[in-house]
Amino acid sequence: MKESYTKFVIIGAGLSGLTIGHQLFQSGQKDFVVLEARDRIGGRIMTKDGIDLGATWFQSHHHEVSKMLEDLKLEKFHQYNKGRSVLVYSTMAPEHYFENDPSAPSAYRIVGNSMAMINTLAKPFKDRIHLGHLVTDVHEDNDTISVITNEHLFKAEKVIVAAPPRIALKIRFMPELPAELISAMETTHTWMSNAIKVGLTFEKPFWRAKNLSGMVIGQVGAVTELYDHSNAEDNRYALMGFVNEGLRDFSKKDRKDRILNYLAKYLGEEVLIYKAYVEKDWSQDSNTCGDTIKSIYMSPSYGNKLFVDSYMNDRLLFSGAETSALYGGYMDGAIHSGLLTANKLVIKKAN
Ligand SMILES: Cc1cc2nc3c(=O)[nH]c(=O)nc-3n(C[C@H](O)[C@H](O)[C@H](O)COP(=O)(O)OP(=O)(O)OC[C@H]3O[C@@H](n4cnc5c(N)ncnc54)[C@H](O)[C@@H]3O)c2cc1C
């Protein structure tokens, strides 16, 4: 097994871990690595065929996302919502159509998709990110802390766990973490880890021609929420939304048939003439979802104070959307916690 020393080891190349890496790099602290279990960066941010299969939207009160986009010189744009939207509230009653209030601010999306933020953030320190490095063990030694992956032993001054708390429990910590921390990790739901997303791309935005916004909402059908997901330049057209979790255990073909038939009913048969069809069930992804799938529709409370403390003689810290008291679970929380953690590392360095 290869062995090396680096001052800081960040576990997880999601938005939070990359925010820490970016802050360290910008402050001139370049002695760090980011270890990522997957063969890609971004964690719960992932774009395929122009479809955001993970995080997509942010609101005007999500200041950390806005500020990060500004710093990275990326643009935002409004979620398309012109025209009539469909509300399906019963299988027995006809659908209801409504117009979105044009004066109400719609959510923002990121120009170039959410992965544009991740790729731009990671670019300056790409060579410090090690993909395919699943961390299995973290050991406190006499004057260092060891991080063991499937192929490497990293010795460091400090380790930052930027994986969701429930997922980080799969790591063997020696000595064991305090019981109350383990309990907090076990009970902190990983936001959206149960979600199934679907996206379809099209030659033309056929729904707009019918004065439809592309929004279809309702808990009773195959898709619980659907939105226009065309790009900011308005030359690639798509629909994207959340699949009813009741379809999780159907075969891929059955689920797809039901989704297409459902959408054809409310948007028209043109939906069947798609260019690309993509879906992702996050509950099947072991780097996001634990063994038990927990469906949570209201944002649970996040930011347990135990995640702000450090452990193993101040050598082990936590970061990530679920550790954030501010907008926990969201991209904004992931950045917020990353900034707080990076501050601790950089300030300690200055002393
Ligand atoms: C379907 C879906 C829709 C969402 N929609 C929105 C939205 O519209 N707006 C919004 O603000 N937020 C949304 N979110 C939430 C948003 O994606 C998260 O808040 C944010 O991306 C979390 O970033 P993170 O860095 O904290 O964690 P993650 O993105 O989960 O990153 C953690 C990283 O750690 C890695 N890792 C885990 N264990 C190990 C290990 N042992 N060794 C090495 N690496 C490991 C993982 O592979 C992952 O890359 C959505 C999430 C999902 C899944």
PDB file of C-alpha atoms in Angstrom, residues 115-292:
ATOM      1  CA  MET A 115     -22.102  20.833 -12.639  1.00  0.00           C
ATOM      2  CA  ALA A 116     -20.695  24.081 -14.068  1.00  0.00           C
ATOM      3  CA  MET A 117     -20.312  25.283 -10.475  1.00  0.00           C
ATOM      4  CA  ILE A 118     -18.612  22.043  -9.394  1.00  0.00           C
ATOM      5  CA  ASN A 119     -16.222  21.898 -12.366  1.00  0.00           C
ATOM      6  CA  THR A 120     -15.206  25.554 -12.058  1.00  0.00           C
ATOM      7  CA  LEU A 121     -14.773  25.250  -8.292  1.00  0.00           C
ATOM      8  CA  ALA A 122     -12.519  22.187  -8.569  1.00  0.00           C
ATOM      9  CA  LYS A 123     -10.488  23.295 -11.591  1.00  0.00           C
ATOM     10  CA  PRO A 124      -7.571  25.051  -9.811  1.00  0.00           C
ATOM     11  CA  PHE A 125      -6.765  22.050  -7.591  1.00  0.00           C
ATOM     12  CA  LYS A 126      -7.884  19.146  -9.794  1.00  0.00           C
ATOM     13  CA  ASP A 127      -4.545  17.407  -9.340  1.00  0.00           C
ATOM     14  CA  ARG A 128      -5.201  17.177  -5.582  1.00  0.00           C
ATOM     15  CA  ILE A 129      -8.484  15.281  -6.039  1.00  0.00           C
ATOM     16  CA  HIS A 130      -8.157  11.486  -5.972  1.00  0.00           C
ATOM     17  CA  LEU A 131     -11.147   9.698  -7.487  1.00  0.00           C
ATOM     18  CA  GLY A 132     -11.976   6.070  -6.753  1.00  0.00           C
ATOM     19  CA  HIS A 133     -10.577   6.445  -3.209  1.00  0.00           C
ATOM     20  CA  LEU A 134     -13.146   5.013  -0.808  1.00  0.00           C
ATOM     21  CA  VAL A 135     -12.044   5.857   2.731  1.00  0.00           C
ATOM     22  CA  THR A 136     -12.499   2.812   4.941  1.00  0.00           C
ATOM     23  CA  ASP A 137     -10.564   3.727   8.104  1.00  0.00           C
ATOM     24  CA  VAL A 138      -9.508   6.799  10.063  1.00  0.00           C
ATOM     25  CA  HIS A 139      -7.029   6.218  12.911  1.00  0.00           C
ATOM     26  CA  GLU A 140      -5.673   8.682  15.392  1.00  0.00           C
ATOM     27  CA  ASP A 141      -1.941   8.150  15.839  1.00  0.00           C
ATOM     28  CA  ASN A 142       0.465   9.809  18.266  1.00  0.00           C
ATOM     29  CA  ASP A 143       1.095  13.000  16.369  1.00  0.00           C
ATOM     30  CA  THR A 144      -0.814  12.464  13.110  1.00  0.00           C
ATOM     31  CA  ILE A 145      -4.100  11.032  11.894  1.00  0.00           C
ATOM     32  CA  SER A 146      -4.206   8.233   9.294  1.00  0.00           C
ATOM     33  CA  VAL A 147      -6.722   7.855   6.502  1.00  0.00           C
ATOM     34  CA  ILE A 148      -6.879   4.516   4.725  1.00  0.00           C
ATOM     35  CA  THR A 149      -8.483   4.039   1.321  1.00  0.00           C
ATOM     36  CA  ASN A 150      -8.658   0.944  -0.848  1.00  0.00           C
ATOM     37  CA  GLU A 151      -5.162   1.682  -2.158  1.00  0.00           C
ATOM     38  CA  HIS A 152      -3.428   4.378  -0.110  1.00  0.00           C
ATOM     39  CA  LEU A 153      -2.509   5.397   3.431  1.00  0.00           C
ATOM     40  CA  PHE A 154      -2.489   9.156   3.981  1.00  0.00           C
ATOM     41  CA  LYS A 155      -0.998  10.563   7.169  1.00  0.00           C
ATOM     42  CA  ALA A 156      -2.172  14.058   7.975  1.00  0.00           C
ATOM     43  CA  GLU A 157      -2.382  16.788  10.562  1.00  0.00           C
ATOM     44  CA  LYS A 158      -6.152  17.060  10.209  1.00  0.00           C
ATOM     45  CA  VAL A 159      -8.949  15.194   8.459  1.00  0.00           C
ATOM     46  CA  ILE A 160     -12.235  16.719   7.380  1.00  0.00           C
ATOM     47  CA  VAL A 161     -15.174  14.382   6.855  1.00  0.00           C
ATOM     48  CA  ALA A 162     -17.222  16.047   4.105  1.00  0.00           C
ATOM     49  CA  ALA A 163     -19.390  12.972   3.445  1.00  0.00           C
ATOM     50  CA  PRO A 164     -22.997  12.896   4.724  1.00  0.00           C
ATOM     51  CA  PRO A 165     -22.959  11.876   8.439  1.00  0.00           C
ATOM     52  CA  ARG A 166     -24.951   8.670   7.887  1.00  0.00           C
ATOM     53  CA  ILE A 167     -22.612   7.599   5.073  1.00  0.00           C
ATOM     54  CA  ALA A 168     -19.519   8.509   7.099  1.00  0.00           C
ATOM     55  CA  LEU A 169     -20.631   5.935   9.671  1.00  0.00           C
ATOM     56  CA  LYS A 170     -19.402   3.258   7.257  1.00  0.00           C
ATOM     57  CA  ILE A 171     -15.845   4.434   8.015  1.00  0.00           C
ATOM     58  CA  ARG A 172     -14.120   2.637  10.918  1.00  0.00           C
ATOM     59  CA  PHE A 173     -12.889   5.293  13.337  1.00  0.00           C
ATOM     60  CA  MET A 174     -10.165   4.356  15.848  1.00  0.00           C
ATOM     61  CA  PRO A 175     -10.574   5.215  18.665  1.00  0.00           C
ATOM     62  CA  GLU A 176     -14.345   5.014  18.351  1.00  0.00           C
ATOM     63  CA  LEU A 177     -16.251   8.278  18.047  1.00  0.00           C
ATOM     64  CA  PRO A 178     -18.239   9.394  21.125  1.00  0.00           C
ATOM     65  CA  ALA A 179     -21.587   7.598  21.454  1.00  0.00           C
ATOM     66  CA  GLU A 180     -23.618  10.824  21.233  1.00  0.00           C
ATOM     67  CA  LEU A 181     -21.870  11.752  17.976  1.00  0.00           C
ATOM     68  CA  ILE A 182     -22.525   8.294  16.505  1.00  0.00           C
ATOM     69  CA  SER A 183     -26.163   8.665  17.468  1.00  0.00           C
ATOM     70  CA  ALA A 184     -26.356  12.112  15.813  1.00  0.00           C
ATOM     71  CA  MET A 185     -24.783  10.690  12.654  1.00  0.00           C
ATOM     72  CA  GLU A 186     -27.233   7.767  12.585  1.00  0.00           C
ATOM     73  CA  THR A 187     -30.277   9.994  12.939  1.00  0.00           C
ATOM     74  CA  THR A 188     -29.262  12.717  10.485  1.00  0.00           C
ATOM     75  CA  HIS A 189     -31.170  12.002   7.309  1.00  0.00           C
ATOM     76  CA  THR A 190     -29.201  12.589   4.102  1.00  0.00           C
ATOM     77  CA  TRP A 191     -31.340  15.146   2.300  1.00  0.00           C
ATOM     78  CA  MET A 192     -32.877  13.817  -0.925  1.00  0.00           C
ATOM     79  CA  SER A 193     -31.117  10.471  -0.615  1.00  0.00           C
ATOM     80  CA  ASN A 194     -34.477   8.811  -1.306  1.00  0.00           C
ATOM     81  CA  ALA A 195     -35.299  10.864  -4.448  1.00  0.00           C
ATOM     82  CA  ILE A 196     -35.695   9.471  -7.963  1.00  0.00           C
ATOM     83  CA  LYS A 197     -35.204  12.012 -10.730  1.00  0.00           C
ATOM     84  CA  VAL A 198     -36.134  11.741 -14.402  1.00  0.00           C
ATOM     85  CA  GLY A 199     -35.209  13.931 -17.359  1.00  0.00           C
ATOM     86  CA  LEU A 200     -36.169  13.978 -21.035  1.00  0.00           C
ATOM     87  CA  THR A 201     -34.648  16.059 -23.822  1.00  0.00           C
ATOM     88  CA  PHE A 202     -36.512  17.217 -26.945  1.00  0.00           C
ATOM     89  CA  GLU A 203     -35.893  18.800 -30.339  1.00  0.00           C
ATOM     90  CA  LYS A 204     -38.492  21.494 -29.594  1.00  0.00           C
ATOM     91  CA  PRO A 205     -40.267  22.720 -26.433  1.00  0.00           C
ATOM     92  CA  PHE A 206     -43.633  21.408 -27.678  1.00  0.00           C
ATOM     93  CA  TRP A 207     -45.343  22.222 -24.355  1.00  0.00           C
ATOM     94  CA  ARG A 208     -44.534  25.928 -24.664  1.00  0.00           C
ATOM     95  CA  ALA A 209     -46.300  26.000 -28.058  1.00  0.00           C
ATOM     96  CA  LYS A 210     -49.457  24.929 -26.182  1.00  0.00           C
ATOM     97  CA  ASN A 211     -48.975  27.668 -23.584  1.00  0.00           C
ATOM     98  CA  LEU A 212     -47.953  25.063 -20.999  1.00  0.00           C
ATOM     99  CA  SER A 213     -45.133  25.838 -18.557  1.00  0.00           C
ATOM    100  CA  GLY A 214     -44.000  22.199 -18.411  1.00  0.00           C
ATOM    101  CA  MET A 215     -44.883  22.144 -14.713  1.00  0.00           C
ATOM    102  CA  VAL A 216     -46.954  19.121 -13.686  1.00  0.00           C
ATOM    103  CA  ILE A 217     -47.559  18.697  -9.964  1.00  0.00           C
ATOM    104  CA  GLY A 218     -49.386  15.949  -8.065  1.00  0.00           C
ATOM    105  CA  GLN A 219     -48.778  13.090  -5.655  1.00  0.00           C
ATOM    106  CA  VAL A 220     -51.121  10.628  -7.350  1.00  0.00           C
ATOM    107  CA  GLY A 221     -49.268   9.943 -10.613  1.00  0.00           C
ATOM    108  CA  ALA A 222     -45.976   8.491 -11.848  1.00  0.00           C
ATOM    109  CA  VAL A 223     -44.231  11.870 -11.618  1.00  0.00           C
ATOM    110  CA  THR A 224     -44.820  14.032  -8.547  1.00  0.00           C
ATOM    111  CA  GLU A 225     -43.186  17.207  -9.892  1.00  0.00           C
ATOM    112  CA  LEU A 226     -42.067  18.115 -13.395  1.00  0.00           C
ATOM    113  CA  TYR A 227     -40.504  21.339 -14.718  1.00  0.00           C
ATOM    114  CA  ASP A 228     -39.165  22.872 -17.904  1.00  0.00           C
ATOM    115  CA  HIS A 229     -35.418  22.146 -17.829  1.00  0.00           C
ATOM    116  CA  SER A 230     -34.316  23.843 -21.046  1.00  0.00           C
ATOM    117  CA  ASN A 231     -30.968  25.625 -20.972  1.00  0.00           C
ATOM    118  CA  ALA A 232     -30.424  29.343 -20.400  1.00  0.00           C
ATOM    119  CA  GLU A 233     -29.446  29.935 -24.033  1.00  0.00           C
ATOM    120  CA  ASP A 234     -32.835  28.488 -25.008  1.00  0.00           C
ATOM    121  CA  ASN A 235     -31.451  26.120 -27.636  1.00  0.00           C
ATOM    122  CA  ARG A 236     -31.598  22.768 -25.769  1.00  0.00           C
ATOM    123  CA  TYR A 237     -35.004  21.729 -24.544  1.00  0.00           C
ATOM    124  CA  ALA A 238     -35.834  19.419 -21.695  1.00  0.00           C
ATOM    125  CA  LEU A 239     -38.235  18.446 -18.927  1.00  0.00           C
ATOM    126  CA  MET A 240     -37.037  17.225 -15.547  1.00  0.00           C
ATOM    127  CA  GLY A 241     -38.695  16.146 -12.342  1.00  0.00           C
ATOM    128  CA  PHE A 242     -39.211  13.725  -9.489  1.00  0.00           C
ATOM    129  CA  VAL A 243     -40.549  10.216  -9.944  1.00  0.00           C
ATOM    130  CA  ASN A 244     -43.180   8.829  -7.569  1.00  0.00           C
ATOM    131  CA  GLU A 245     -41.230   6.647  -5.144  1.00  0.00           C
ATOM    132  CA  GLY A 246     -43.974   4.041  -5.397  1.00  0.00           C
ATOM    133  CA  LEU A 247     -42.344   3.098  -8.736  1.00  0.00           C
ATOM    134  CA  ARG A 248     -38.963   2.364  -7.147  1.00  0.00           C
ATOM    135  CA  ASP A 249     -39.341  -1.402  -7.228  1.00  0.00           C
ATOM    136  CA  PHE A 250     -40.828  -1.586 -10.733  1.00  0.00           C
ATOM    137  CA  SER A 251     -38.607  -2.791 -13.574  1.00  0.00           C
ATOM    138  CA  LYS A 252     -36.832   0.023 -15.415  1.00  0.00           C
ATOM    139  CA  LYS A 253     -39.048  -0.565 -18.460  1.00  0.00           C
ATOM    140  CA  ASP A 254     -42.299  -0.561 -16.472  1.00  0.00           C
ATOM    141  CA  ARG A 255     -41.317   2.617 -14.649  1.00  0.00           C
ATOM    142  CA  LYS A 256     -40.369   4.339 -17.892  1.00  0.00           C
ATOM    143  CA  ASP A 257     -43.642   3.279 -19.595  1.00  0.00           C
ATOM    144  CA  ARG A 258     -45.686   4.627 -16.695  1.00  0.00           C
ATOM    145  CA  ILE A 259     -43.768   7.889 -16.609  1.00  0.00           C
ATOM    146  CA  LEU A 260     -44.146   8.436 -20.356  1.00  0.00           C
ATOM    147  CA  ASN A 261     -47.855   7.542 -20.385  1.00  0.00           C
ATOM    148  CA  TYR A 262     -48.518   9.832 -17.440  1.00  0.00           C
ATOM    149  CA  LEU A 263     -46.721  12.787 -18.999  1.00  0.00           C
ATOM    150  CA  ALA A 264     -48.322  12.160 -22.406  1.00  0.00           C
ATOM    151  CA  LYS A 265     -51.727  12.420 -20.737  1.00  0.00           C
ATOM    152  CA  TYR A 266     -51.053  15.907 -19.348  1.00  0.00           C
ATOM    153  CA  LEU A 267     -48.585  17.413 -21.840  1.00  0.00           C
ATOM    154  CA  GLY A 268     -49.428  15.554 -25.062  1.00  0.00           C
ATOM    155  CA  GLU A 269     -48.236  12.582 -27.115  1.00  0.00           C
ATOM    156  CA  GLU A 270     -45.200  14.585 -28.277  1.00  0.00           C
ATOM    157  CA  VAL A 271     -43.542  13.588 -25.009  1.00  0.00           C
ATOM    158  CA  LEU A 272     -43.055  10.116 -26.523  1.00  0.00           C
ATOM    159  CA  ILE A 273     -40.748  11.566 -29.200  1.00  0.00           C
ATOM    160  CA  TYR A 274     -37.901  12.378 -26.814  1.00  0.00           C
ATOM    161  CA  LYS A 275     -34.209  12.510 -27.738  1.00  0.00           C
ATOM    162  CA  ALA A 276     -32.755  11.243 -24.444  1.00  0.00           C
ATOM    163  CA  TYR A 277     -34.348   9.705 -21.347  1.00  0.00           C
ATOM    164  CA  VAL A 278     -32.325   9.680 -18.117  1.00  0.00           C
ATOM    165  CA  GLU A 279     -33.232   8.773 -14.565  1.00  0.00           C
ATOM    166  CA  LYS A 280     -31.417   8.306 -11.274  1.00  0.00           C
ATOM    167  CA  ASP A 281     -32.609   6.657  -8.096  1.00  0.00           C
ATOM    168  CA  TRP A 282     -30.337   8.086  -5.396  1.00  0.00           C
ATOM    169  CA  SER A 283     -31.469   5.437  -2.922  1.00  0.00           C
ATOM    170  CA  GLN A 284     -29.524   2.863  -4.939  1.00  0.00           C
ATOM    171  CA  ASP A 285     -26.293   4.827  -4.617  1.00  0.00           C
ATOM    172  CA  SER A 286     -24.265   3.628  -1.637  1.00  0.00           C
ATOM    173  CA  ASN A 287     -22.235   6.852  -1.508  1.00  0.00           C
ATOM    174  CA  THR A 288     -25.407   8.847  -0.803  1.00  0.00           C
ATOM    175  CA  CYS A 289     -27.946   6.484   0.718  1.00  0.00           C
ATOM    176  CA  GLY A 290     -27.582   4.097   3.639  1.00  0.00           C
ATOM    177  CA  ASP A 291     -29.197   0.700   3.913  1.00  0.00           C
ATOM    178  CA  THR A 292     -32.549   2.046   5.073  1.00  0.00           C
TER     179      THR A 292
END
